[in-house]
């Protein structure tokens, strides 16, 4: 089953939106695989955002993600990566569609609430970066057959 990493970033945690994010992903039908509430170290932040190193916003991004705890989660489902990014909305909140998290709860790209993996390959890589294999729960939901075809 396709997996994706979701972070409720420090702004989402500080604003009390962890539940809102989880609720929307549950409601969508995605299945939670792992969750961990943590203070992100500079090392983890730099590895996670290595692809953005050298960009003008990189330093701000590292201080933002390490500024306060985050809620890290792995979710799975058919097309989980695309489904979660759709629920998050576009990177820039003012370009995010109404009804998406970033539209409904954010204004600026540097405070856009959540992270979600951008491809199935990066989903695998990011889940492995944030969680040990033993922390991923392999389980079945009674509703799976009514959500997964
Ligand atoms: P996403 O988080 O939608 O995958 P991304 O991977 O392009 O977006 O960028 C990672 C994060 O970096 C993004 O959530 C917010 C920040 N960011 C991206 N582009 C930015 C910009 N032009 N100015 C400030 N922050 C930016
Ligand atoms: Mg990204």
Short mmCIF file of N, CA and C and ligand atoms in Angstrom, two decimals:
data_model
loop_
_atom_site.label_atom_id
_atom_site.label_comp_id
_atom_site.label_asym_id
_atom_site.label_seq_id
_atom_site.Cartn_x
_atom_site.Cartn_y
_atom_site.Cartn_z
N UNK A 1 0.86 -1.21 0.00
CA UNK A 1 0.00 0.00 0.00
C UNK A 1 0.89 1.25 0.00
N UNK A 2 0.50 2.25 -0.79
CA UNK A 2 1.33 3.47 -0.88
C UNK A 2 1.33 4.24 0.44
N UNK A 3 2.52 4.68 0.83
CA UNK A 3 2.67 5.41 2.10
C UNK A 3 3.17 6.83 1.86
N UNK A 4 2.79 7.72 2.75
CA UNK A 4 3.24 9.11 2.66
C UNK A 4 3.53 9.65 4.05
N UNK A 5 4.52 10.53 4.11
CA UNK A 5 4.83 11.18 5.39
C UNK A 5 4.02 12.47 5.49
N UNK A 6 3.39 12.67 6.63
CA UNK A 6 2.67 13.92 6.90
C UNK A 6 3.26 14.55 8.15
N UNK A 7 3.57 15.82 8.07
CA UNK A 7 3.97 16.57 9.27
C UNK A 7 2.96 17.66 9.52
N UNK A 8 2.50 17.76 10.77
CA UNK A 8 1.83 18.99 11.18
C UNK A 8 2.97 19.84 11.71
N UNK A 9 3.27 20.91 11.00
CA UNK A 9 4.45 21.71 11.30
C UNK A 9 4.20 22.58 12.54
N UNK A 10 5.26 23.26 13.05
CA UNK A 10 5.11 23.99 14.31
C UNK A 10 3.93 24.95 14.38
N UNK A 11 3.60 25.61 13.29
CA UNK A 11 2.45 26.54 13.33
C UNK A 11 1.15 25.77 13.56
N UNK A 12 1.03 24.61 12.95
CA UNK A 12 -0.18 23.80 13.12
C UNK A 12 -0.30 23.28 14.55
N UNK A 13 0.85 22.89 15.12
CA UNK A 13 0.85 22.40 16.50
C UNK A 13 0.49 23.54 17.45
N UNK A 14 1.16 24.68 17.28
CA UNK A 14 0.92 25.82 18.17
C UNK A 14 -0.52 26.31 18.08
N UNK A 15 -1.11 26.19 16.91
CA UNK A 15 -2.47 26.70 16.70
C UNK A 15 -3.55 25.67 17.04
N UNK A 16 -3.11 24.50 17.52
CA UNK A 16 -4.09 23.50 17.94
C UNK A 16 -4.79 22.82 16.78
N UNK A 17 -4.05 22.63 15.67
CA UNK A 17 -4.67 22.06 14.47
C UNK A 17 -4.27 20.62 14.18
N UNK A 18 -3.59 19.97 15.14
CA UNK A 18 -3.22 18.56 14.92
C UNK A 18 -4.49 17.74 14.67
N UNK A 19 -5.47 17.94 15.51
CA UNK A 19 -6.71 17.18 15.40
C UNK A 19 -7.42 17.42 14.07
N UNK A 20 -7.43 18.66 13.63
CA UNK A 20 -8.07 19.01 12.36
C UNK A 20 -7.41 18.26 11.20
N UNK A 21 -6.07 18.22 11.21
CA UNK A 21 -5.36 17.54 10.12
C UNK A 21 -5.67 16.05 10.16
N UNK A 22 -5.55 15.45 11.36
CA UNK A 22 -5.83 14.01 11.49
C UNK A 22 -7.26 13.72 11.08
N UNK A 23 -8.16 14.54 11.53
CA UNK A 23 -9.58 14.32 11.24
C UNK A 23 -9.86 14.33 9.74
N UNK A 24 -9.24 15.26 9.03
CA UNK A 24 -9.47 15.33 7.58
C UNK A 24 -8.89 14.11 6.85
N UNK A 25 -7.73 13.64 7.33
CA UNK A 25 -7.13 12.47 6.68
C UNK A 25 -7.91 11.20 6.99
N UNK A 26 -8.40 11.09 8.22
CA UNK A 26 -9.25 9.94 8.58
C UNK A 26 -10.54 9.94 7.78
N UNK A 27 -11.14 11.12 7.70
CA UNK A 27 -12.41 11.28 7.00
C UNK A 27 -12.24 10.93 5.52
N UNK A 28 -11.06 11.24 4.97
CA UNK A 28 -10.78 10.95 3.57
C UNK A 28 -10.74 9.44 3.33
N UNK A 29 -10.40 8.69 4.38
CA UNK A 29 -10.35 7.23 4.24
C UNK A 29 -8.94 6.67 4.34
N UNK A 30 -7.96 7.56 4.50
CA UNK A 30 -6.58 7.09 4.63
C UNK A 30 -6.40 6.38 5.96
N UNK A 31 -5.41 5.50 6.01
CA UNK A 31 -5.19 4.68 7.21
C UNK A 31 -3.89 5.11 7.89
N UNK A 32 -3.97 5.40 9.18
CA UNK A 32 -2.79 5.81 9.95
C UNK A 32 -1.88 4.61 10.17
N UNK A 33 -0.59 4.82 9.97
CA UNK A 33 0.39 3.73 10.09
C UNK A 33 1.34 3.97 11.27
N UNK A 34 1.64 5.24 11.53
CA UNK A 34 2.58 5.58 12.60
C UNK A 34 2.42 7.05 12.95
N UNK A 35 2.74 7.37 14.20
CA UNK A 35 2.66 8.76 14.64
C UNK A 35 3.69 9.01 15.74
N UNK A 36 4.24 10.19 15.72
CA UNK A 36 5.30 10.55 16.68
C UNK A 36 5.31 12.06 16.85
N UNK A 37 5.21 12.51 18.10
CA UNK A 37 5.26 13.94 18.41
C UNK A 37 6.67 14.24 18.87
N UNK A 38 7.36 15.14 18.20
CA UNK A 38 8.77 15.35 18.52
C UNK A 38 9.24 16.75 18.23
N UNK A 39 10.31 17.11 18.91
CA UNK A 39 11.06 18.32 18.59
C UNK A 39 12.09 17.91 17.52
N UNK A 40 12.05 18.55 16.38
CA UNK A 40 12.93 18.18 15.26
C UNK A 40 14.33 18.75 15.50
N UNK A 41 15.34 17.90 15.33
CA UNK A 41 16.72 18.35 15.48
C UNK A 41 17.15 19.04 14.18
N UNK A 42 18.18 19.91 14.26
CA UNK A 42 18.70 20.54 13.04
C UNK A 42 19.15 19.48 12.03
N UNK A 43 19.72 18.38 12.50
CA UNK A 43 20.22 17.32 11.60
C UNK A 43 19.05 16.70 10.82
N UNK A 44 17.98 16.36 11.53
CA UNK A 44 16.82 15.77 10.86
C UNK A 44 16.20 16.77 9.87
N UNK A 45 16.10 18.02 10.31
CA UNK A 45 15.53 19.06 9.43
C UNK A 45 16.35 19.19 8.15
N UNK A 46 17.66 19.18 8.29
CA UNK A 46 18.53 19.36 7.12
C UNK A 46 18.45 18.16 6.18
N UNK A 47 18.36 16.95 6.74
CA UNK A 47 18.21 15.77 5.88
C UNK A 47 16.85 15.80 5.18
N UNK A 48 15.81 16.11 5.94
CA UNK A 48 14.46 16.12 5.38
C UNK A 48 14.33 17.14 4.24
N UNK A 49 14.93 18.32 4.43
CA UNK A 49 14.79 19.38 3.43
C UNK A 49 16.05 19.54 2.57
N UNK A 50 16.86 18.47 2.45
CA UNK A 50 18.13 18.55 1.69
C UNK A 50 17.90 19.06 0.27
N UNK A 51 16.78 18.69 -0.33
CA UNK A 51 16.49 19.08 -1.72
C UNK A 51 16.37 20.61 -1.87
N UNK A 52 16.09 21.29 -0.77
CA UNK A 52 15.91 22.75 -0.84
C UNK A 52 17.17 23.52 -0.42
N UNK A 53 18.25 22.79 -0.09
CA UNK A 53 19.48 23.47 0.36
C UNK A 53 19.96 24.43 -0.73
N UNK A 54 20.33 25.64 -0.31
CA UNK A 54 20.82 26.63 -1.26
C UNK A 54 19.74 27.57 -1.77
N UNK A 55 18.46 27.21 -1.58
CA UNK A 55 17.39 28.11 -2.02
C UNK A 55 17.26 29.27 -1.02
N UNK A 56 16.75 30.41 -1.49
CA UNK A 56 16.69 31.59 -0.61
C UNK A 56 15.90 31.37 0.68
N UNK A 57 14.91 30.48 0.63
CA UNK A 57 14.05 30.29 1.82
C UNK A 57 14.56 29.18 2.73
N UNK A 58 15.70 28.54 2.36
CA UNK A 58 16.15 27.35 3.09
C UNK A 58 16.41 27.62 4.59
N UNK A 59 17.15 28.68 4.89
CA UNK A 59 17.49 28.96 6.30
C UNK A 59 16.22 29.19 7.12
N UNK A 60 15.31 29.96 6.57
CA UNK A 60 14.04 30.22 7.25
C UNK A 60 13.24 28.94 7.44
N UNK A 61 13.30 28.07 6.44
CA UNK A 61 12.56 26.81 6.50
C UNK A 61 13.10 25.92 7.63
N UNK A 62 14.42 25.86 7.77
CA UNK A 62 15.03 25.04 8.84
C UNK A 62 14.69 25.63 10.21
N UNK A 63 14.74 26.97 10.34
CA UNK A 63 14.40 27.51 11.66
C UNK A 63 12.91 27.37 11.96
N UNK A 64 12.07 27.46 10.95
CA UNK A 64 10.61 27.24 11.13
C UNK A 64 10.34 25.82 11.62
N UNK A 65 10.88 24.82 10.95
CA UNK A 65 10.54 23.42 11.27
C UNK A 65 11.13 22.97 12.60
N UNK A 66 12.20 23.67 13.05
CA UNK A 66 12.82 23.31 14.33
C UNK A 66 12.37 24.24 15.47
N UNK A 67 11.42 25.14 15.20
CA UNK A 67 11.09 26.20 16.16
C UNK A 67 10.20 25.71 17.31
N UNK A 68 9.57 24.57 17.15
CA UNK A 68 8.57 24.09 18.09
C UNK A 68 8.27 22.65 17.67
N UNK A 69 7.62 21.85 18.49
CA UNK A 69 7.40 20.44 18.10
C UNK A 69 6.54 20.29 16.85
N UNK A 70 6.69 19.14 16.23
CA UNK A 70 5.85 18.77 15.09
C UNK A 70 5.17 17.43 15.39
N UNK A 71 4.08 17.17 14.71
CA UNK A 71 3.42 15.86 14.76
C UNK A 71 3.75 15.16 13.44
N UNK A 72 4.55 14.10 13.53
CA UNK A 72 4.95 13.35 12.33
C UNK A 72 4.09 12.10 12.23
N UNK A 73 3.59 11.84 11.03
CA UNK A 73 2.73 10.67 10.85
C UNK A 73 3.01 10.01 9.51
N UNK A 74 2.79 8.71 9.46
CA UNK A 74 2.78 7.99 8.19
C UNK A 74 1.35 7.56 7.96
N UNK A 75 0.87 7.79 6.74
CA UNK A 75 -0.49 7.40 6.35
C UNK A 75 -0.39 6.54 5.10
N UNK A 76 -1.35 5.66 4.92
CA UNK A 76 -1.32 4.83 3.72
C UNK A 76 -2.70 4.69 3.10
N UNK A 77 -2.66 4.28 1.83
CA UNK A 77 -3.90 4.09 1.09
C UNK A 77 -3.58 4.06 -0.39
N UNK A 78 -4.57 3.72 -1.22
CA UNK A 78 -4.34 3.78 -2.65
C UNK A 78 -4.13 5.25 -3.05
N UNK A 79 -3.05 5.51 -3.81
CA UNK A 79 -2.75 6.90 -4.20
C UNK A 79 -2.65 7.84 -3.00
N UNK A 80 -2.08 7.35 -1.91
CA UNK A 80 -2.01 8.14 -0.68
C UNK A 80 -1.27 9.47 -0.88
N UNK A 81 -0.21 9.45 -1.70
CA UNK A 81 0.58 10.68 -1.90
C UNK A 81 -0.28 11.75 -2.55
N UNK A 82 -0.93 11.40 -3.64
CA UNK A 82 -1.76 12.38 -4.35
C UNK A 82 -2.95 12.81 -3.50
N UNK A 83 -3.55 11.86 -2.81
CA UNK A 83 -4.73 12.19 -1.99
C UNK A 83 -4.37 13.16 -0.88
N UNK A 84 -3.25 12.91 -0.21
CA UNK A 84 -2.87 13.78 0.91
C UNK A 84 -2.48 15.16 0.40
N UNK A 85 -1.73 15.22 -0.71
CA UNK A 85 -1.35 16.55 -1.21
C UNK A 85 -2.59 17.33 -1.65
N UNK A 86 -3.57 16.64 -2.17
CA UNK A 86 -4.81 17.32 -2.55
C UNK A 86 -5.53 17.87 -1.32
N UNK A 87 -5.55 17.09 -0.26
CA UNK A 87 -6.18 17.56 0.99
C UNK A 87 -5.42 18.73 1.61
N UNK A 88 -4.08 18.73 1.45
CA UNK A 88 -3.26 19.85 1.96
C UNK A 88 -3.49 21.12 1.15
N UNK A 89 -3.55 21.00 -0.17
CA UNK A 89 -3.64 22.17 -1.04
C UNK A 89 -2.26 22.63 -1.49
N UNK A 90 -2.25 23.59 -2.42
CA UNK A 90 -0.99 24.08 -3.00
C UNK A 90 -0.08 24.67 -1.93
N UNK A 91 1.23 24.61 -2.22
CA UNK A 91 2.26 25.10 -1.30
C UNK A 91 1.95 26.52 -0.81
N UNK A 92 1.56 27.38 -1.76
CA UNK A 92 1.21 28.77 -1.40
C UNK A 92 -0.27 28.81 -1.01
N UNK A 93 -0.55 29.12 0.25
CA UNK A 93 -1.95 29.09 0.71
C UNK A 93 -2.90 29.93 -0.15
N UNK A 94 -2.40 31.03 -0.72
CA UNK A 94 -3.30 31.87 -1.53
C UNK A 94 -3.58 31.25 -2.90
N UNK A 95 -2.87 30.14 -3.22
CA UNK A 95 -3.16 29.41 -4.46
C UNK A 95 -3.87 28.09 -4.17
N UNK A 96 -4.04 27.78 -2.88
CA UNK A 96 -4.68 26.51 -2.51
C UNK A 96 -6.19 26.60 -2.72
N UNK A 97 -6.77 25.51 -3.16
CA UNK A 97 -8.21 25.50 -3.44
C UNK A 97 -9.02 25.61 -2.15
N UNK A 98 -10.14 26.31 -2.21
CA UNK A 98 -11.04 26.35 -1.05
C UNK A 98 -11.39 24.94 -0.60
N UNK A 99 -11.43 24.75 0.69
CA UNK A 99 -11.73 23.41 1.22
C UNK A 99 -10.48 22.63 1.57
N UNK A 100 -9.32 23.09 1.08
CA UNK A 100 -8.07 22.42 1.47
C UNK A 100 -7.58 23.01 2.79
N UNK A 101 -6.72 22.25 3.47
CA UNK A 101 -6.19 22.72 4.75
C UNK A 101 -5.46 24.05 4.60
N UNK A 102 -4.59 24.15 3.58
CA UNK A 102 -3.80 25.38 3.47
C UNK A 102 -4.68 26.56 3.10
N UNK A 103 -5.71 26.35 2.33
CA UNK A 103 -6.66 27.43 2.07
C UNK A 103 -7.41 27.81 3.34
N UNK A 104 -7.88 26.81 4.03
CA UNK A 104 -8.79 27.08 5.14
C UNK A 104 -8.10 27.59 6.39
N UNK A 105 -6.79 27.31 6.52
CA UNK A 105 -6.12 27.66 7.77
C UNK A 105 -4.82 28.44 7.61
N UNK A 106 -4.44 28.85 6.41
CA UNK A 106 -3.14 29.51 6.28
C UNK A 106 -3.18 30.65 5.28
N UNK A 107 -2.16 31.51 5.37
CA UNK A 107 -2.06 32.67 4.47
C UNK A 107 -0.74 32.73 3.73
N UNK A 108 0.34 32.28 4.38
CA UNK A 108 1.67 32.47 3.80
C UNK A 108 2.42 31.16 3.61
N UNK A 109 3.26 31.14 2.58
CA UNK A 109 4.00 29.92 2.23
C UNK A 109 4.93 29.48 3.36
N UNK A 110 5.45 30.43 4.12
CA UNK A 110 6.36 30.10 5.22
C UNK A 110 5.64 29.68 6.49
N UNK A 111 4.32 29.63 6.45
CA UNK A 111 3.50 29.16 7.60
C UNK A 111 2.34 28.36 7.02
N UNK A 112 2.69 27.30 6.26
CA UNK A 112 1.64 26.59 5.52
C UNK A 112 1.23 25.26 6.16
N UNK A 113 1.45 25.16 7.46
CA UNK A 113 0.85 24.13 8.34
C UNK A 113 1.33 22.70 8.25
N UNK A 114 1.52 22.22 7.02
CA UNK A 114 1.74 20.78 6.88
C UNK A 114 2.85 20.50 5.87
N UNK A 115 3.38 19.30 5.97
CA UNK A 115 4.25 18.74 4.93
C UNK A 115 3.62 17.43 4.49
N UNK A 116 3.74 17.14 3.21
CA UNK A 116 3.32 15.83 2.71
C UNK A 116 4.27 15.42 1.59
N UNK A 117 4.64 14.16 1.55
CA UNK A 117 5.56 13.65 0.53
C UNK A 117 5.01 13.95 -0.87
N UNK A 118 5.93 14.18 -1.82
CA UNK A 118 5.48 14.61 -3.15
C UNK A 118 5.54 13.52 -4.22
N UNK A 119 5.98 12.32 -3.88
CA UNK A 119 5.95 11.19 -4.83
C UNK A 119 5.97 9.90 -4.01
N UNK A 120 5.52 8.79 -4.59
CA UNK A 120 5.56 7.53 -3.85
C UNK A 120 6.98 7.17 -3.41
N UNK A 121 7.98 7.46 -4.25
CA UNK A 121 9.38 7.17 -3.90
C UNK A 121 9.78 8.00 -2.68
N UNK A 122 9.46 9.29 -2.71
CA UNK A 122 9.80 10.14 -1.56
C UNK A 122 8.96 9.77 -0.34
N UNK A 123 7.76 9.27 -0.55
CA UNK A 123 6.96 8.78 0.57
C UNK A 123 7.70 7.67 1.31
N UNK A 124 8.20 6.69 0.55
CA UNK A 124 8.96 5.58 1.16
C UNK A 124 10.19 6.11 1.89
N UNK A 125 10.93 7.00 1.20
CA UNK A 125 12.18 7.53 1.76
C UNK A 125 11.92 8.33 3.03
N UNK A 126 10.90 9.20 2.98
CA UNK A 126 10.63 10.07 4.13
C UNK A 126 10.06 9.28 5.31
N UNK A 127 9.22 8.31 5.04
CA UNK A 127 8.69 7.48 6.14
C UNK A 127 9.87 6.76 6.82
N UNK A 128 10.82 6.28 6.01
CA UNK A 128 11.99 5.59 6.58
C UNK A 128 12.91 6.55 7.34
N UNK A 129 12.92 7.81 6.93
CA UNK A 129 13.75 8.79 7.63
C UNK A 129 13.16 9.13 9.01
N UNK A 130 11.85 9.23 9.08
CA UNK A 130 11.19 9.70 10.32
C UNK A 130 10.79 8.58 11.26
N UNK A 131 10.69 7.34 10.74
CA UNK A 131 10.25 6.22 11.58
C UNK A 131 11.16 5.02 11.41
N UNK A 132 11.36 4.30 12.52
CA UNK A 132 12.06 3.01 12.44
C UNK A 132 11.04 1.99 11.94
N UNK A 133 11.54 0.94 11.29
CA UNK A 133 10.63 -0.07 10.71
C UNK A 133 9.64 -0.59 11.76
N UNK A 134 10.13 -0.83 12.99
CA UNK A 134 9.29 -1.37 14.05
C UNK A 134 8.19 -0.43 14.53
N UNK A 135 8.27 0.85 14.14
CA UNK A 135 7.25 1.82 14.56
C UNK A 135 6.06 1.88 13.60
N UNK A 136 6.18 1.19 12.44
CA UNK A 136 5.08 1.20 11.46
C UNK A 136 4.13 0.05 11.80
N UNK A 137 2.88 0.38 11.95
CA UNK A 137 1.89 -0.62 12.35
C UNK A 137 1.16 -1.16 11.13
N UNK A 138 1.29 -2.47 10.94
CA UNK A 138 0.62 -3.14 9.81
C UNK A 138 -0.71 -3.65 10.35
N UNK A 139 -1.81 -3.02 9.95
CA UNK A 139 -3.10 -3.41 10.51
C UNK A 139 -4.20 -3.28 9.47
N UNK A 140 -5.33 -3.89 9.76
CA UNK A 140 -6.50 -3.83 8.87
C UNK A 140 -7.62 -3.13 9.63
N UNK A 141 -8.35 -2.30 8.92
CA UNK A 141 -9.53 -1.67 9.51
C UNK A 141 -10.77 -2.41 9.05
N UNK A 142 -11.77 -2.45 9.88
CA UNK A 142 -13.00 -3.13 9.47
C UNK A 142 -13.67 -2.41 8.30
N UNK A 143 -13.40 -1.11 8.17
CA UNK A 143 -14.02 -0.35 7.07
C UNK A 143 -13.22 -0.40 5.78
N UNK A 144 -12.03 -1.02 5.80
CA UNK A 144 -11.16 -0.98 4.61
C UNK A 144 -11.89 -1.39 3.34
N UNK A 145 -12.71 -2.46 3.42
CA UNK A 145 -13.33 -2.98 2.21
C UNK A 145 -14.39 -2.04 1.66
N UNK A 146 -14.80 -1.04 2.47
CA UNK A 146 -15.79 -0.06 1.99
C UNK A 146 -15.11 1.19 1.48
N UNK A 147 -13.78 1.25 1.62
CA UNK A 147 -13.02 2.44 1.19
C UNK A 147 -12.01 2.08 0.12
N UNK A 148 -11.32 0.93 0.28
CA UNK A 148 -10.34 0.46 -0.69
C UNK A 148 -11.03 -0.58 -1.59
N UNK A 149 -11.06 -0.32 -2.89
CA UNK A 149 -11.79 -1.19 -3.82
C UNK A 149 -11.10 -2.54 -3.98
P1 LIG B 1 5.49 21.52 -0.30
O1 LIG B 1 5.61 21.68 1.19
O2 LIG B 1 4.12 21.91 -0.79
O3 LIG B 1 5.93 20.16 -0.79
P2 LIG B 1 8.02 22.51 -1.32
O4 LIG B 1 8.55 21.12 -1.15
O5 LIG B 1 8.21 23.16 -2.66
O6 LIG B 1 6.48 22.60 -0.96
O7 LIG B 1 8.70 23.45 -0.26
C1 LIG B 1 8.88 22.99 1.07
C2 LIG B 1 8.49 24.08 2.03
O8 LIG B 1 9.37 25.18 1.87
C3 LIG B 1 7.09 24.67 1.79
O9 LIG B 1 6.09 23.94 2.42
C4 LIG B 1 7.25 26.03 2.38
C5 LIG B 1 8.68 26.40 2.05
N1 LIG B 1 8.77 27.17 0.81
C6 LIG B 1 8.70 26.69 -0.45
N2 LIG B 1 8.82 27.66 -1.36
C7 LIG B 1 8.99 28.81 -0.63
C8 LIG B 1 9.17 30.18 -0.97
N3 LIG B 1 9.22 30.56 -2.22
N4 LIG B 1 9.30 31.06 0.06
C9 LIG B 1 9.26 30.66 1.36
N5 LIG B 1 9.09 29.38 1.73
C10 LIG B 1 8.96 28.48 0.76
MG1 LIG B 2 7.79 19.29 -0.77
#
